[in-house]
Amino acid sequence: MMITLALSKGRIFDETLPLLQAAGIKMLEDPEKSRKLILPTNQPQVRVVLVRASDVPTYVQYGGADLGVVGRDTLIEHCAEWGETSLYQPLDLKIAQCRMSVAAPADFDYAGKVRQGARLRVATKYVNIARDFFAAKGVHVDLIKLYGSMELAPLTGMADAIVDLVSSGNTLKANKLVEVEHIMPISSRLVVNQAALKLKQQRIRSLIEVFAAAVG
Ligand code: ATP
Ligand code: MG
């Protein structure tokens, strides 16, 4: 019985490797060197599929993969569309840690505008997280949906602020933006296909247990 795990290249792939190790699973190829989208492991019954970060929940929901590792940011956006029960979310893996924040140009008086009840233009890839956050604060916003390089939006005058992931803050600094609000901490989670959980129960439950122990 094959177990398929969906991962995105980069941070999530790299930080998932030690967890796989703990389960005795080793990758046989480096995804940065291989052009393959399906990677074998040392266990003939376990394979990894490489997909875009935002496609991981979709692959798992529709059964293209049994399990996946996905950032809380991407997961919240997916669930806003498909519902909380579209995926089983058994475990916070505490990897790929960063935070979701509001950032604005250093010379933009964000706090003042909010106090005045001004309407803000906010660019983001995370429209559901942003909508909920500003609604809870009672701040009026026009959201502009982007798919990348959010930092550019205020620099071009297209938006007053952005909602984006921040880790070191170096990208913000390089673009003369400052973090003005902390929305939520972000880390990656294990997600599981609901049907696979029933059909491959033993194998999946034992993987979850090993991962949970490795996370600590
Ligand atoms: P795509 O390439 O599909 O558009 P993406 O560029 O957002 O997706 P990545 O930048 O690889 O994908 O990020 C994948 C996940 O890694 C994010 O969803 C987030 O949970 C986490 N992440 C992103 N940036 C950071 C960061 N600076 N520090 C730690 N984790 C991060
Ligand atoms: Mg990317």
PDB file of C-alpha atoms and ligand atoms in Angstrom:
ATOM      1  CA  MET A   1       0.000   0.000   0.000  1.00  0.00           C
ATOM      2  CA  MET A   2       1.647   3.218  -1.229  1.00  0.00           C
ATOM      3  CA  ILE A   3       1.801   6.293   0.997  1.00  0.00           C
ATOM      4  CA  THR A   4       2.162   9.600  -0.877  1.00  0.00           C
ATOM      5  CA  LEU A   5       3.400  12.730   0.905  1.00  0.00           C
ATOM      6  CA  ALA A   6       3.003  16.184  -0.714  1.00  0.00           C
ATOM      7  CA  LEU A   7       5.757  18.708  -0.010  1.00  0.00           C
ATOM      8  CA  SER A   8       6.786  22.043  -1.480  1.00  0.00           C
ATOM      9  CA  LYS A   9      10.418  22.666  -2.395  1.00  0.00           C
ATOM     10  CA  GLY A  10      12.613  24.866  -0.232  1.00  0.00           C
ATOM     11  CA  ARG A  11      12.079  25.570   3.432  1.00  0.00           C
ATOM     12  CA  ILE A  12       9.256  23.087   3.998  1.00  0.00           C
ATOM     13  CA  PHE A  13      11.014  20.240   2.161  1.00  0.00           C
ATOM     14  CA  ASP A  14      14.311  20.911   3.979  1.00  0.00           C
ATOM     15  CA  GLU A  15      12.731  21.143   7.422  1.00  0.00           C
ATOM     16  CA  THR A  16      10.561  18.047   6.877  1.00  0.00           C
ATOM     17  CA  LEU A  17      13.629  15.863   6.141  1.00  0.00           C
ATOM     18  CA  PRO A  18      14.609  15.374   9.821  1.00  0.00           C
ATOM     19  CA  LEU A  19      11.025  14.332  10.639  1.00  0.00           C
ATOM     20  CA  LEU A  20      11.106  11.774   7.824  1.00  0.00           C
ATOM     21  CA  GLN A  21      14.481  10.554   9.124  1.00  0.00           C
ATOM     22  CA  ALA A  22      12.834   9.907  12.491  1.00  0.00           C
ATOM     23  CA  ALA A  23      10.402   7.616  10.680  1.00  0.00           C
ATOM     24  CA  GLY A  24      13.287   5.875   8.897  1.00  0.00           C
ATOM     25  CA  ILE A  25      12.393   7.547   5.597  1.00  0.00           C
ATOM     26  CA  LYS A  26      15.262   8.888   3.477  1.00  0.00           C
ATOM     27  CA  MET A  27      14.985  10.733   0.175  1.00  0.00           C
ATOM     28  CA  LEU A  28      16.993   9.131  -2.622  1.00  0.00           C
ATOM     29  CA  GLU A  29      17.284  12.328  -4.678  1.00  0.00           C
ATOM     30  CA  ASP A  30      17.837  16.029  -4.101  1.00  0.00           C
ATOM     31  CA  PRO A  31      14.759  17.905  -5.428  1.00  0.00           C
ATOM     32  CA  GLU A  32      16.924  20.926  -6.278  1.00  0.00           C
ATOM     33  CA  LYS A  33      18.951  18.750  -8.659  1.00  0.00           C
ATOM     34  CA  SER A  34      16.302  16.392  -9.987  1.00  0.00           C
ATOM     35  CA  ARG A  35      13.556  17.431 -12.395  1.00  0.00           C
ATOM     36  CA  LYS A  36      11.302  14.695 -11.121  1.00  0.00           C
ATOM     37  CA  LEU A  37       8.011  15.653  -9.507  1.00  0.00           C
ATOM     38  CA  ILE A  38       7.601  12.258  -7.865  1.00  0.00           C
ATOM     39  CA  LEU A  39      10.538  11.328  -5.662  1.00  0.00           C
ATOM     40  CA  PRO A  40      11.145   7.822  -4.388  1.00  0.00           C
ATOM     41  CA  THR A  41      12.385   7.147  -0.863  1.00  0.00           C
ATOM     42  CA  ASN A  42      14.354   4.300   0.680  1.00  0.00           C
ATOM     43  CA  GLN A  43      10.962   2.772   1.528  1.00  0.00           C
ATOM     44  CA  PRO A  44       9.337   1.375  -1.631  1.00  0.00           C
ATOM     45  CA  GLN A  45       5.911   2.069  -0.115  1.00  0.00           C
ATOM     46  CA  VAL A  46       6.571   5.781   0.537  1.00  0.00           C
ATOM     47  CA  ARG A  47       6.960   8.488  -2.094  1.00  0.00           C
ATOM     48  CA  VAL A  48       7.058  12.294  -2.091  1.00  0.00           C
ATOM     49  CA  VAL A  49       5.298  14.505  -4.630  1.00  0.00           C
ATOM     50  CA  LEU A  50       6.629  18.034  -5.123  1.00  0.00           C
ATOM     51  CA  VAL A  51       3.943  20.675  -5.607  1.00  0.00           C
ATOM     52  CA  ARG A  52       3.602  24.417  -5.106  1.00  0.00           C
ATOM     53  CA  ALA A  53       3.083  25.397  -1.479  1.00  0.00           C
ATOM     54  CA  SER A  54      -0.440  26.633  -2.206  1.00  0.00           C
ATOM     55  CA  ASP A  55      -1.318  23.378  -4.019  1.00  0.00           C
ATOM     56  CA  VAL A  56      -0.410  21.069  -1.096  1.00  0.00           C
ATOM     57  CA  PRO A  57      -3.871  21.294   0.592  1.00  0.00           C
ATOM     58  CA  THR A  58      -5.567  20.691  -2.757  1.00  0.00           C
ATOM     59  CA  TYR A  59      -3.517  17.553  -3.491  1.00  0.00           C
ATOM     60  CA  VAL A  60      -4.298  16.162  -0.055  1.00  0.00           C
ATOM     61  CA  GLN A  61      -7.996  17.087  -0.113  1.00  0.00           C
ATOM     62  CA  TYR A  62      -8.550  15.413  -3.495  1.00  0.00           C
ATOM     63  CA  GLY A  63      -6.409  12.362  -2.716  1.00  0.00           C
ATOM     64  CA  GLY A  64      -3.468  13.145  -5.015  1.00  0.00           C
ATOM     65  CA  ALA A  65      -1.486  12.718  -1.808  1.00  0.00           C
ATOM     66  CA  ASP A  66      -2.364  10.997   1.465  1.00  0.00           C
ATOM     67  CA  LEU A  67      -0.448  13.471   3.599  1.00  0.00           C
ATOM     68  CA  GLY A  68       1.076  16.899   3.178  1.00  0.00           C
ATOM     69  CA  VAL A  69       3.037  19.557   4.996  1.00  0.00           C
ATOM     70  CA  VAL A  70       1.611  23.060   4.688  1.00  0.00           C
ATOM     71  CA  GLY A  71       2.062  26.459   6.304  1.00  0.00           C
ATOM     72  CA  ARG A  72      -0.705  27.643   8.638  1.00  0.00           C
ATOM     73  CA  ASP A  73      -1.012  30.705   6.345  1.00  0.00           C
ATOM     74  CA  THR A  74      -1.807  28.596   3.281  1.00  0.00           C
ATOM     75  CA  LEU A  75      -3.995  26.243   5.295  1.00  0.00           C
ATOM     76  CA  ILE A  76      -6.186  29.056   6.648  1.00  0.00           C
ATOM     77  CA  GLU A  77      -6.687  30.422   3.138  1.00  0.00           C
ATOM     78  CA  HIS A  78      -7.548  26.927   1.833  1.00  0.00           C
ATOM     79  CA  CYS A  79     -10.026  26.259   4.648  1.00  0.00           C
ATOM     80  CA  ALA A  80     -11.702  29.636   4.124  1.00  0.00           C
ATOM     81  CA  GLU A  81     -12.694  28.297   0.714  1.00  0.00           C
ATOM     82  CA  TRP A  82     -13.241  24.587   1.441  1.00  0.00           C
ATOM     83  CA  GLY A  83     -14.126  24.440   5.133  1.00  0.00           C
ATOM     84  CA  GLU A  84     -12.321  23.260   8.249  1.00  0.00           C
ATOM     85  CA  THR A  85     -13.261  19.634   7.620  1.00  0.00           C
ATOM     86  CA  SER A  86     -11.793  19.462   4.109  1.00  0.00           C
ATOM     87  CA  LEU A  87      -8.573  18.136   5.665  1.00  0.00           C
ATOM     88  CA  TYR A  88      -7.643  16.311   8.841  1.00  0.00           C
ATOM     89  CA  GLN A  89      -5.039  18.437  10.669  1.00  0.00           C
ATOM     90  CA  PRO A  90      -3.535  16.238  13.371  1.00  0.00           C
ATOM     91  CA  LEU A  91      -0.240  17.955  14.103  1.00  0.00           C
ATOM     92  CA  ASP A  92       1.664  21.230  14.268  1.00  0.00           C
ATOM     93  CA  LEU A  93       5.164  20.273  13.070  1.00  0.00           C
ATOM     94  CA  LYS A  94       6.599  23.600  14.352  1.00  0.00           C
ATOM     95  CA  ILE A  95       8.787  23.945  11.255  1.00  0.00           C
ATOM     96  CA  ALA A  96       9.068  26.889   8.793  1.00  0.00           C
ATOM     97  CA  GLN A  97       8.269  29.278  11.619  1.00  0.00           C
ATOM     98  CA  CYS A  98       7.570  32.923  10.914  1.00  0.00           C
ATOM     99  CA  ARG A  99       4.726  35.370  11.569  1.00  0.00           C
ATOM    100  CA  MET A 100       1.931  37.039   9.648  1.00  0.00           C
ATOM    101  CA  SER A 101       2.175  40.811   9.954  1.00  0.00           C
ATOM    102  CA  VAL A 102       0.938  44.120   8.642  1.00  0.00           C
ATOM    103  CA  ALA A 103       3.751  46.266   7.217  1.00  0.00           C
ATOM    104  CA  ALA A 104       3.709  49.804   5.866  1.00  0.00           C
ATOM    105  CA  PRO A 105       6.225  52.353   4.567  1.00  0.00           C
ATOM    106  CA  ALA A 106       8.262  53.898   7.389  1.00  0.00           C
ATOM    107  CA  ASP A 107       6.832  57.323   6.504  1.00  0.00           C
ATOM    108  CA  PHE A 108       3.182  56.201   6.477  1.00  0.00           C
ATOM    109  CA  ASP A 109       1.325  57.039   9.709  1.00  0.00           C
ATOM    110  CA  TYR A 110      -0.484  53.699   9.985  1.00  0.00           C
ATOM    111  CA  ALA A 111      -1.567  54.115  13.637  1.00  0.00           C
ATOM    112  CA  GLY A 112      -2.814  57.653  12.942  1.00  0.00           C
ATOM    113  CA  LYS A 113      -4.856  56.534   9.928  1.00  0.00           C
ATOM    114  CA  VAL A 114      -6.396  53.687  11.914  1.00  0.00           C
ATOM    115  CA  ARG A 115      -7.272  56.090  14.762  1.00  0.00           C
ATOM    116  CA  GLN A 116      -8.951  58.473  12.295  1.00  0.00           C
ATOM    117  CA  GLY A 117     -11.014  55.602  10.904  1.00  0.00           C
ATOM    118  CA  ALA A 118      -9.478  56.093   7.455  1.00  0.00           C
ATOM    119  CA  ARG A 119     -10.018  53.507   4.738  1.00  0.00           C
ATOM    120  CA  LEU A 120      -6.752  51.688   3.987  1.00  0.00           C
ATOM    121  CA  ARG A 121      -5.674  49.971   0.807  1.00  0.00           C
ATOM    122  CA  VAL A 122      -3.934  46.729   1.723  1.00  0.00           C
ATOM    123  CA  ALA A 123      -2.204  44.394  -0.732  1.00  0.00           C
ATOM    124  CA  THR A 124      -1.852  40.716   0.148  1.00  0.00           C
ATOM    125  CA  LYS A 125      -1.822  37.131  -0.992  1.00  0.00           C
ATOM    126  CA  TYR A 126      -3.697  36.266   2.227  1.00  0.00           C
ATOM    127  CA  VAL A 127      -7.067  37.942   1.688  1.00  0.00           C
ATOM    128  CA  ASN A 128      -9.019  35.810   4.160  1.00  0.00           C
ATOM    129  CA  ILE A 129      -6.538  36.281   7.001  1.00  0.00           C
ATOM    130  CA  ALA A 130      -6.363  40.012   6.240  1.00  0.00           C
ATOM    131  CA  ARG A 131     -10.152  40.429   5.990  1.00  0.00           C
ATOM    132  CA  ASP A 132     -10.755  38.688   9.333  1.00  0.00           C
ATOM    133  CA  PHE A 133      -7.959  40.572  11.083  1.00  0.00           C
ATOM    134  CA  PHE A 134      -9.078  44.059  10.001  1.00  0.00           C
ATOM    135  CA  ALA A 135     -12.772  43.254  10.525  1.00  0.00           C
ATOM    136  CA  ALA A 136     -12.042  42.210  14.132  1.00  0.00           C
ATOM    137  CA  LYS A 137     -10.209  45.524  14.680  1.00  0.00           C
ATOM    138  CA  GLY A 138     -12.962  47.524  12.986  1.00  0.00           C
ATOM    139  CA  VAL A 139     -10.524  48.904  10.409  1.00  0.00           C
ATOM    140  CA  HIS A 140     -11.952  49.634   6.967  1.00  0.00           C
ATOM    141  CA  VAL A 141      -9.851  48.153   4.198  1.00  0.00           C
ATOM    142  CA  ASP A 142      -9.899  47.650   0.462  1.00  0.00           C
ATOM    143  CA  LEU A 143      -7.959  44.457  -0.162  1.00  0.00           C
ATOM    144  CA  ILE A 144      -5.877  44.042  -3.305  1.00  0.00           C
ATOM    145  CA  LYS A 145      -5.115  40.391  -4.060  1.00  0.00           C
ATOM    146  CA  LEU A 146      -1.544  39.681  -5.193  1.00  0.00           C
ATOM    147  CA  TYR A 147       0.313  36.408  -5.817  1.00  0.00           C
ATOM    148  CA  GLY A 148       3.818  37.518  -4.825  1.00  0.00           C
ATOM    149  CA  SER A 149       6.252  40.372  -4.069  1.00  0.00           C
ATOM    150  CA  MET A 150       3.781  42.198  -1.850  1.00  0.00           C
ATOM    151  CA  GLU A 151       6.534  44.667  -0.802  1.00  0.00           C
ATOM    152  CA  LEU A 152       6.291  46.305  -4.196  1.00  0.00           C
ATOM    153  CA  ALA A 153       2.679  47.447  -3.733  1.00  0.00           C
ATOM    154  CA  PRO A 154       3.343  50.310  -1.255  1.00  0.00           C
ATOM    155  CA  LEU A 155       6.534  51.312  -3.093  1.00  0.00           C
ATOM    156  CA  THR A 156       4.561  51.932  -6.273  1.00  0.00           C
ATOM    157  CA  GLY A 157       1.734  53.736  -4.476  1.00  0.00           C
ATOM    158  CA  MET A 158      -0.718  50.948  -5.239  1.00  0.00           C
ATOM    159  CA  ALA A 159      -1.377  50.208  -1.554  1.00  0.00           C
ATOM    160  CA  ASP A 160      -0.905  51.841   1.860  1.00  0.00           C
ATOM    161  CA  ALA A 161       0.142  48.628   3.567  1.00  0.00           C
ATOM    162  CA  ILE A 162       0.640  44.890   3.063  1.00  0.00           C
ATOM    163  CA  VAL A 163      -0.175  41.707   4.953  1.00  0.00           C
ATOM    164  CA  ASP A 164       2.663  39.224   4.533  1.00  0.00           C
ATOM    165  CA  LEU A 165       4.904  36.677   6.222  1.00  0.00           C
ATOM    166  CA  VAL A 166       7.898  38.032   8.124  1.00  0.00           C
ATOM    167  CA  SER A 167      10.798  36.097   9.591  1.00  0.00           C
ATOM    168  CA  SER A 168      14.032  38.092   9.863  1.00  0.00           C
ATOM    169  CA  GLY A 169      12.468  41.351   8.662  1.00  0.00           C
ATOM    170  CA  ASN A 170      15.303  41.831   6.160  1.00  0.00           C
ATOM    171  CA  THR A 171      13.013  41.928   3.127  1.00  0.00           C
ATOM    172  CA  LEU A 172      10.880  44.610   4.775  1.00  0.00           C
ATOM    173  CA  LYS A 173      13.945  46.621   5.741  1.00  0.00           C
ATOM    174  CA  ALA A 174      15.386  46.421   2.228  1.00  0.00           C
ATOM    175  CA  ASN A 175      12.142  47.935   0.946  1.00  0.00           C
ATOM    176  CA  LYS A 176      11.847  50.612   3.685  1.00  0.00           C
ATOM    177  CA  LEU A 177       8.802  48.961   5.220  1.00  0.00           C
ATOM    178  CA  VAL A 178       8.154  48.516   8.932  1.00  0.00           C
ATOM    179  CA  GLU A 179       6.069  45.939  10.732  1.00  0.00           C
ATOM    180  CA  VAL A 180       3.119  47.775  12.287  1.00  0.00           C
ATOM    181  CA  GLU A 181       0.970  44.866  13.528  1.00  0.00           C
ATOM    182  CA  HIS A 182       1.553  41.245  14.418  1.00  0.00           C
ATOM    183  CA  ILE A 183      -1.386  39.131  13.182  1.00  0.00           C
ATOM    184  CA  MET A 184      -0.443  35.560  14.131  1.00  0.00           C
ATOM    185  CA  PRO A 185       2.491  33.158  14.509  1.00  0.00           C
ATOM    186  CA  ILE A 186       2.922  30.756  11.582  1.00  0.00           C
ATOM    187  CA  SER A 187       4.369  27.270  11.380  1.00  0.00           C
ATOM    188  CA  SER A 188       3.755  24.271   9.157  1.00  0.00           C
ATOM    189  CA  ARG A 189       1.270  21.509   9.874  1.00  0.00           C
ATOM    190  CA  LEU A 190       0.693  17.951   8.835  1.00  0.00           C
ATOM    191  CA  VAL A 191      -2.532  17.506   6.866  1.00  0.00           C
ATOM    192  CA  VAL A 192      -4.135  14.182   5.987  1.00  0.00           C
ATOM    193  CA  ASN A 193      -6.698  13.075   3.423  1.00  0.00           C
ATOM    194  CA  GLN A 194      -9.888  12.008   5.232  1.00  0.00           C
ATOM    195  CA  ALA A 195     -10.413   8.829   3.182  1.00  0.00           C
ATOM    196  CA  ALA A 196      -6.734   7.799   3.368  1.00  0.00           C
ATOM    197  CA  LEU A 197      -6.918   8.118   7.140  1.00  0.00           C
ATOM    198  CA  LYS A 198      -9.564   5.366   7.139  1.00  0.00           C
ATOM    199  CA  LEU A 199      -8.138   3.173   4.349  1.00  0.00           C
ATOM    200  CA  LYS A 200      -4.490   3.355   5.428  1.00  0.00           C
ATOM    201  CA  GLN A 201      -5.198   3.919   9.098  1.00  0.00           C
ATOM    202  CA  GLN A 202      -2.367   1.877  10.657  1.00  0.00           C
ATOM    203  CA  ARG A 203       0.427   3.266   8.503  1.00  0.00           C
ATOM    204  CA  ILE A 204      -0.789   6.866   8.782  1.00  0.00           C
ATOM    205  CA  ARG A 205      -1.450   6.722  12.536  1.00  0.00           C
ATOM    206  CA  SER A 206       2.039   5.363  13.154  1.00  0.00           C
ATOM    207  CA  LEU A 207       3.602   8.089  10.983  1.00  0.00           C
ATOM    208  CA  ILE A 208       1.685  10.751  12.930  1.00  0.00           C
ATOM    209  CA  GLU A 209       2.957   9.233  16.186  1.00  0.00           C
ATOM    210  CA  VAL A 210       6.581   9.201  15.053  1.00  0.00           C
ATOM    211  CA  PHE A 211       6.341  12.778  13.763  1.00  0.00           C
ATOM    212  CA  ALA A 212       4.697  13.928  17.008  1.00  0.00           C
ATOM    213  CA  ALA A 213       7.530  12.382  19.033  1.00  0.00           C
ATOM    214  CA  ALA A 214      10.152  13.959  16.748  1.00  0.00           C
ATOM    215  CA  VAL A 215       8.523  17.400  17.080  1.00  0.00           C
ATOM    216  CA  GLY A 216       8.733  17.033  20.875  1.00  0.00           C
TER     217      GLY A 216
HETATM  218  P1  ATP B   1       4.268  29.551  -4.183  1.00  0.00           P
HETATM  219  O1  ATP B   1       5.702  29.419  -4.664  1.00  0.00           O
HETATM  220  O2  ATP B   1       3.445  28.328  -4.404  1.00  0.00           O
HETATM  221  O3  ATP B   1       3.594  30.803  -4.590  1.00  0.00           O
HETATM  222  P2  ATP B   1       5.307  30.547  -1.758  1.00  0.00           P
HETATM  223  O4  ATP B   1       6.297  31.266  -2.575  1.00  0.00           O
HETATM  224  O5  ATP B   1       4.468  31.295  -0.769  1.00  0.00           O
HETATM  225  O6  ATP B   1       4.334  29.630  -2.604  1.00  0.00           O
HETATM  226  P3  ATP B   1       7.315  29.613  -0.050  1.00  0.00           P
HETATM  227  O7  ATP B   1       7.853  30.980  -0.068  1.00  0.00           O
HETATM  228  O8  ATP B   1       8.173  28.466  -0.392  1.00  0.00           O
HETATM  229  O9  ATP B   1       6.060  29.443  -0.960  1.00  0.00           O
HETATM  230  O10 ATP B   1       6.680  29.404   1.373  1.00  0.00           O
HETATM  231  C1  ATP B   1       6.077  28.201   1.714  1.00  0.00           C
HETATM  232  C2  ATP B   1       5.650  28.266   3.157  1.00  0.00           C
HETATM  233  O11 ATP B   1       6.789  28.456   3.981  1.00  0.00           O
HETATM  234  C3  ATP B   1       4.713  29.433   3.476  1.00  0.00           C
HETATM  235  O12 ATP B   1       3.386  29.070   3.237  1.00  0.00           O
HETATM  236  C4  ATP B   1       5.020  29.684   4.931  1.00  0.00           C
HETATM  237  O13 ATP B   1       4.234  28.871   5.758  1.00  0.00           O
HETATM  238  C5  ATP B   1       6.472  29.316   5.052  1.00  0.00           C
HETATM  239  N1  ATP B   1       7.319  30.513   4.941  1.00  0.00           N
HETATM  240  C6  ATP B   1       7.294  31.435   3.985  1.00  0.00           C
HETATM  241  N2  ATP B   1       8.187  32.412   4.214  1.00  0.00           N
HETATM  242  C7  ATP B   1       8.802  32.075   5.361  1.00  0.00           C
HETATM  243  C8  ATP B   1       9.835  32.654   6.132  1.00  0.00           C
HETATM  244  N3  ATP B   1      10.394  33.807   5.767  1.00  0.00           N
HETATM  245  N4  ATP B   1      10.264  32.002   7.228  1.00  0.00           N
HETATM  246  C9  ATP B   1       9.719  30.847   7.585  1.00  0.00           C
HETATM  247  N5  ATP B   1       8.703  30.248   6.910  1.00  0.00           N
HETATM  248  C10 ATP B   1       8.252  30.846   5.824  1.00  0.00           C
HETATM  249 MG    MG B   2       7.657  30.428  -3.947  1.00  0.00          MG
END
